Tab-separated table of C-alpha atoms in Angstrom:
chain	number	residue	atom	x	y	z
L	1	UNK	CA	206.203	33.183	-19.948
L	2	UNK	CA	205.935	30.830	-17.071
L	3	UNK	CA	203.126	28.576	-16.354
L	4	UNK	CA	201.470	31.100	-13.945
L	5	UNK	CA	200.971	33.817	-16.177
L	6	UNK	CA	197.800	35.157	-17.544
L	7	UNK	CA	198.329	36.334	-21.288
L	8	UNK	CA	197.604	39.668	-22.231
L	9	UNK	CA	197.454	42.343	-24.905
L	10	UNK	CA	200.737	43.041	-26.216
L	11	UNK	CA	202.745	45.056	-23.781
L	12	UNK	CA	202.656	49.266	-25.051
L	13	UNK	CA	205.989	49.671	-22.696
L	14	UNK	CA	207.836	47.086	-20.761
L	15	UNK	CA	211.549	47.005	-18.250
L	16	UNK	CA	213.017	44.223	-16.646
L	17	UNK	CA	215.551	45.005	-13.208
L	18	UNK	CA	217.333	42.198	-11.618
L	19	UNK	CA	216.642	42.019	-8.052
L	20	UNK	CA	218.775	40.362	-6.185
L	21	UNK	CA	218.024	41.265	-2.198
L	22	UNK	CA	214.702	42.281	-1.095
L	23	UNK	CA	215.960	45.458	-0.525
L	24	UNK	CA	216.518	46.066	-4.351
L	25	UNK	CA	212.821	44.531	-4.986
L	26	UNK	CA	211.720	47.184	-2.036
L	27	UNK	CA	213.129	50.116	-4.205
L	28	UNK	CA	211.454	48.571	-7.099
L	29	UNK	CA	208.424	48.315	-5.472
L	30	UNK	CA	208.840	51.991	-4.116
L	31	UNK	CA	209.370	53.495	-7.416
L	32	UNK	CA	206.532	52.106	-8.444
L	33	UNK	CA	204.316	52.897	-5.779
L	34	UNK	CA	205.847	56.953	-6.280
L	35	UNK	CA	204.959	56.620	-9.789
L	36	UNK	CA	201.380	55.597	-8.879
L	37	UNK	CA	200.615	58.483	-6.288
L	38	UNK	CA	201.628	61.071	-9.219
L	39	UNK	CA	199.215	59.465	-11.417
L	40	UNK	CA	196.756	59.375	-8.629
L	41	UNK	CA	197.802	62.995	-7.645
L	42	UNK	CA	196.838	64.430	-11.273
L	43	UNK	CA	193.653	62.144	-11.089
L	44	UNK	CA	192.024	61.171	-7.854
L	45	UNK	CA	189.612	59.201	-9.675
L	46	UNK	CA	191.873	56.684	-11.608
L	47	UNK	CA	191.861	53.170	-11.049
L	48	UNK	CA	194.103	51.022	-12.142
L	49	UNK	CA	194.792	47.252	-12.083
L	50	UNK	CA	197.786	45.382	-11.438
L	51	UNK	CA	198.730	41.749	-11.683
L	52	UNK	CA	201.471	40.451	-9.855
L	53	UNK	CA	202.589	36.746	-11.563
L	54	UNK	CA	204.984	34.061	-10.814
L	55	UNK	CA	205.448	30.853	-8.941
L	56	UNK	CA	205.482	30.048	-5.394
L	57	UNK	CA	208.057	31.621	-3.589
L	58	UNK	CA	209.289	34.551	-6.396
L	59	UNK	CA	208.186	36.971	-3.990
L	60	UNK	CA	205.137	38.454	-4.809
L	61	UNK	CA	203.743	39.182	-1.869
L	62	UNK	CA	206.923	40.750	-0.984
L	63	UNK	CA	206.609	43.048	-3.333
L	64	UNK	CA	202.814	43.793	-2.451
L	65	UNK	CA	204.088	44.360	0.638
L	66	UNK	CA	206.482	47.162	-0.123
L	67	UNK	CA	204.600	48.463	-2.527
L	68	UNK	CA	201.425	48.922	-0.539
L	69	UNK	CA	203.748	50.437	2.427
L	70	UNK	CA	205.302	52.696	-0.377
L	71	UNK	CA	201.344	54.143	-1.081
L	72	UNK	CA	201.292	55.174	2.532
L	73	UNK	CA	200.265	52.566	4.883
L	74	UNK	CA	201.571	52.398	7.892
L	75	UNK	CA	200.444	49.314	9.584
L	76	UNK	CA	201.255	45.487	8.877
L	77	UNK	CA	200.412	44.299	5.420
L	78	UNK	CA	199.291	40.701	5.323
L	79	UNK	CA	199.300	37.833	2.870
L	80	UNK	CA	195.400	37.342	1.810
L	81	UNK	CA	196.263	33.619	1.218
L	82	UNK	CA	193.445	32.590	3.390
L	83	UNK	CA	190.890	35.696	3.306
L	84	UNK	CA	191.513	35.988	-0.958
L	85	UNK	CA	191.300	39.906	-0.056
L	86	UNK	CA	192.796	42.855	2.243
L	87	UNK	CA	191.519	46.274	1.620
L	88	UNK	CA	194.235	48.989	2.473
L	89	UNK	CA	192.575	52.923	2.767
L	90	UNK	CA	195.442	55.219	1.840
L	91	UNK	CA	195.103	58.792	2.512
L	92	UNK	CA	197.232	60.456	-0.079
L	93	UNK	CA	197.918	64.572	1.131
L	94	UNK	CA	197.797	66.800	-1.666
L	95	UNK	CA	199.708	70.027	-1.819
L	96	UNK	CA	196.415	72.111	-1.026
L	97	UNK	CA	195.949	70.073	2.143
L	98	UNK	CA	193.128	68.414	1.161
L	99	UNK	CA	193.619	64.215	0.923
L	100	UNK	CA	192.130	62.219	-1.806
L	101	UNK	CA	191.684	58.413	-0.422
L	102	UNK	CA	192.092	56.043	-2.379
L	103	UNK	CA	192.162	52.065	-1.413
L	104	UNK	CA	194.714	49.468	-2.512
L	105	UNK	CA	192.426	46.302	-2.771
L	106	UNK	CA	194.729	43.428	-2.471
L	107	UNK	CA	194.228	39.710	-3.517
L	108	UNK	CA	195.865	36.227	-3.449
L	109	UNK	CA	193.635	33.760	-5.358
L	110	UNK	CA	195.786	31.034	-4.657
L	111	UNK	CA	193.621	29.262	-2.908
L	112	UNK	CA	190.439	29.393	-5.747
L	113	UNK	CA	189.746	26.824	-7.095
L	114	UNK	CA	187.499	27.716	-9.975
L	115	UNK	CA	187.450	31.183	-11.867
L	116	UNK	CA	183.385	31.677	-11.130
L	117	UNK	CA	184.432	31.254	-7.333
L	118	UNK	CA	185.496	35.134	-7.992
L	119	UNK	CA	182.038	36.369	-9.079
L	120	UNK	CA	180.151	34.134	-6.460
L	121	UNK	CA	182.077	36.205	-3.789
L	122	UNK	CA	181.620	39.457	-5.310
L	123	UNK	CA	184.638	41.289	-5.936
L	124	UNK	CA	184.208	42.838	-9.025
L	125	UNK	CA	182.744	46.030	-7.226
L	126	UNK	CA	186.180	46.811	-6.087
L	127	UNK	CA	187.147	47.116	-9.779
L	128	UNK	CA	184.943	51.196	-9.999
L	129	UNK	CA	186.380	52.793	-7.240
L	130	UNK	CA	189.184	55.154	-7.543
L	131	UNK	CA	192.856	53.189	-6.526
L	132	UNK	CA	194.260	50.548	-7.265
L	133	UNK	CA	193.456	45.788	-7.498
L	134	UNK	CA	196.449	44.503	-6.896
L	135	UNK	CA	195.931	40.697	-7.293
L	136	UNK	CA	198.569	38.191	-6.909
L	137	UNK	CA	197.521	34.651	-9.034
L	138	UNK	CA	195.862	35.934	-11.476
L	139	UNK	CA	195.124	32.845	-13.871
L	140	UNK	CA	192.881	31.073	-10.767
L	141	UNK	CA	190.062	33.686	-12.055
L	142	UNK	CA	191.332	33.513	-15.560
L	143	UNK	CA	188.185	34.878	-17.785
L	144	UNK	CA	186.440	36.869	-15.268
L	145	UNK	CA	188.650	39.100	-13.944
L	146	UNK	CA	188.926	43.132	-15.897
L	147	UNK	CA	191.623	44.122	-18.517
L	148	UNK	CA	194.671	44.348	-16.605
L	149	UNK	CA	196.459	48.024	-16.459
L	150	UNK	CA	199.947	46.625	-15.545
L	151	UNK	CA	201.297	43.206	-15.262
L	152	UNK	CA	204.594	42.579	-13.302
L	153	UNK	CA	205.830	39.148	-13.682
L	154	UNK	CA	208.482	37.689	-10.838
L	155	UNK	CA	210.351	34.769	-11.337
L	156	UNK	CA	213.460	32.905	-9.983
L	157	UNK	CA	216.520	33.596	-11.670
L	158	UNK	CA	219.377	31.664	-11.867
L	159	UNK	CA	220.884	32.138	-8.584
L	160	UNK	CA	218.525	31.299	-5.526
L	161	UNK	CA	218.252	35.282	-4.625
L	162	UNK	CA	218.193	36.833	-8.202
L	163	UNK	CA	214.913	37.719	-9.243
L	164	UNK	CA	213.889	39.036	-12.808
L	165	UNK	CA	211.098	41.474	-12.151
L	166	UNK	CA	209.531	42.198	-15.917
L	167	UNK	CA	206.654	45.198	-15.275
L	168	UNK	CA	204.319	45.527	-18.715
L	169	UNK	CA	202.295	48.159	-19.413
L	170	UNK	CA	199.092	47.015	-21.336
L	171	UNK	CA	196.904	50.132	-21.199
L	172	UNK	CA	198.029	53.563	-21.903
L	173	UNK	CA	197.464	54.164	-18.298
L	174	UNK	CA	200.079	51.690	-17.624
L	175	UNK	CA	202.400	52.898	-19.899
L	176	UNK	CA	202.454	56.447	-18.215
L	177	UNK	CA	203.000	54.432	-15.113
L	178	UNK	CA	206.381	52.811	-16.452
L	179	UNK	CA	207.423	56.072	-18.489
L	180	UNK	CA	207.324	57.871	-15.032
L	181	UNK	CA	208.995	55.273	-12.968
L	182	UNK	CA	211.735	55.101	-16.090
L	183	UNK	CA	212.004	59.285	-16.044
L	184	UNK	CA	211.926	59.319	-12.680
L	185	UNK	CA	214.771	56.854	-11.328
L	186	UNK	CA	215.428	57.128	-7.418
C-alpha cells in the first residue's frame, strides 16, 4: 500500500496488469469501462463507486480519462483539480432503442484540505443516483466518503513508464465487475 491509499475491506476479487504505455492503460481502462455498461445494461439503476489511488503523476486521471471516454462521452474530459467535480451524462443505447442515462460523477480532491470540506460542499447526493463516483484522492475525505465498490490503485513501477495497475473488488458488485472484465478479455 502506498501512502495515498485509503484502506478498505478485504478485497472479494483482485488483478494486477502492467501498463507500460498509455495505450495499454487505455485498453485497461476500456475493458473496464465495457465491463461497467454490461452491469449497467442488466441494471439501469446501479451505482457504483470507484476509487482511483496513487501518487502524483501515476496517471490517474489518465485513466479517468479513458475510462470515462470508454462509457460514451464524446467530448473533452478534464482534470477536476481545481473545480473538485465534473459531471459526465452518458447516454447508454440499449438493444430495444430506448437509452438509460446514467452520469459518471468525477472527482479530484487533491486540493481539500480537510475531509468535512466534502460534506460542506455537498456531494454526497451524487452518491443515489444510478452511474457511477469516480474519485481520484480518496484519503483527502477519508471518513466521510461511502463504502467504496472498486478500488484501482496506480503506482510507478520500476521503470519511469511501467505502471502496476492493481483493481480490487470490495463489494460483490465489484467483484462481478472484475469477473467480467477477467471473462471477457479484449
Amino acid at each position: 500500500m502506498t501512502k495515498n491509499q485509503t484502506p478498505q475491506a478485504s478485497p472479494k476479487a483482485s488483478f494486477t496488469q502492467h501498463c507500460r504505455q498509455e495505450a495499454e492503460t487505455a485498453k485497461l481502462a476500456q475493458e473496464f469501462a465495457t465491463a461497467l455498461q454490461r452491469i449497467l445494461h442488466h441494471n439501469p439503476n446501479a451505482h457504483l463507486n470507484v476509487s482511483l489511488e496513487g501518487d502524483l503523476g501515476t496517471g490517474k486521471t489518465t485513466f479517468a480519462r479513458h475510462l470515462i471516454q470508454g462509457l460514451g462521452h464524446e467530448g473533452r474530459v478534464k482534470s477536476p483539480t481545481y473545480t473538485l467535480y465534473e459531471p459526465y451524462p452518458i447516454l447508454q443505447p440499449q438493444q430495444n432503442a430506448t437509452t438509460h442515462p446514467f452520469t459518471v460523477h468525477h472527482f479530484d480532491l487533491y486540493r481539500m484540505r480537510d475531509p468535512l470540506e466534502w460534506q460542506e460542499v455537498g456531494f454526497a447526493e451524487h452518491f443515489d443516483v444510478p452511474g457511477l463516483c469516480l474519485i481520484e484522492w480518496p484519503e483527502k475525505a477519508e471518513g466521510t466518503l461511502p463504502q467504496f465498490d472498486i478500488q484501482i490503485q496506480l503506482v510507478t513501477g520500476t521503470h519511469e513508464d511501467e505502471r502496476p495497475i492493481t483493481i480490487n473488488a470490495i463489494s460483490e458488485a465489484g467483484k462481478i465487475v472484475i469477473d467480467d472484465i477477467q471473462a471477457n478479455p479484449s
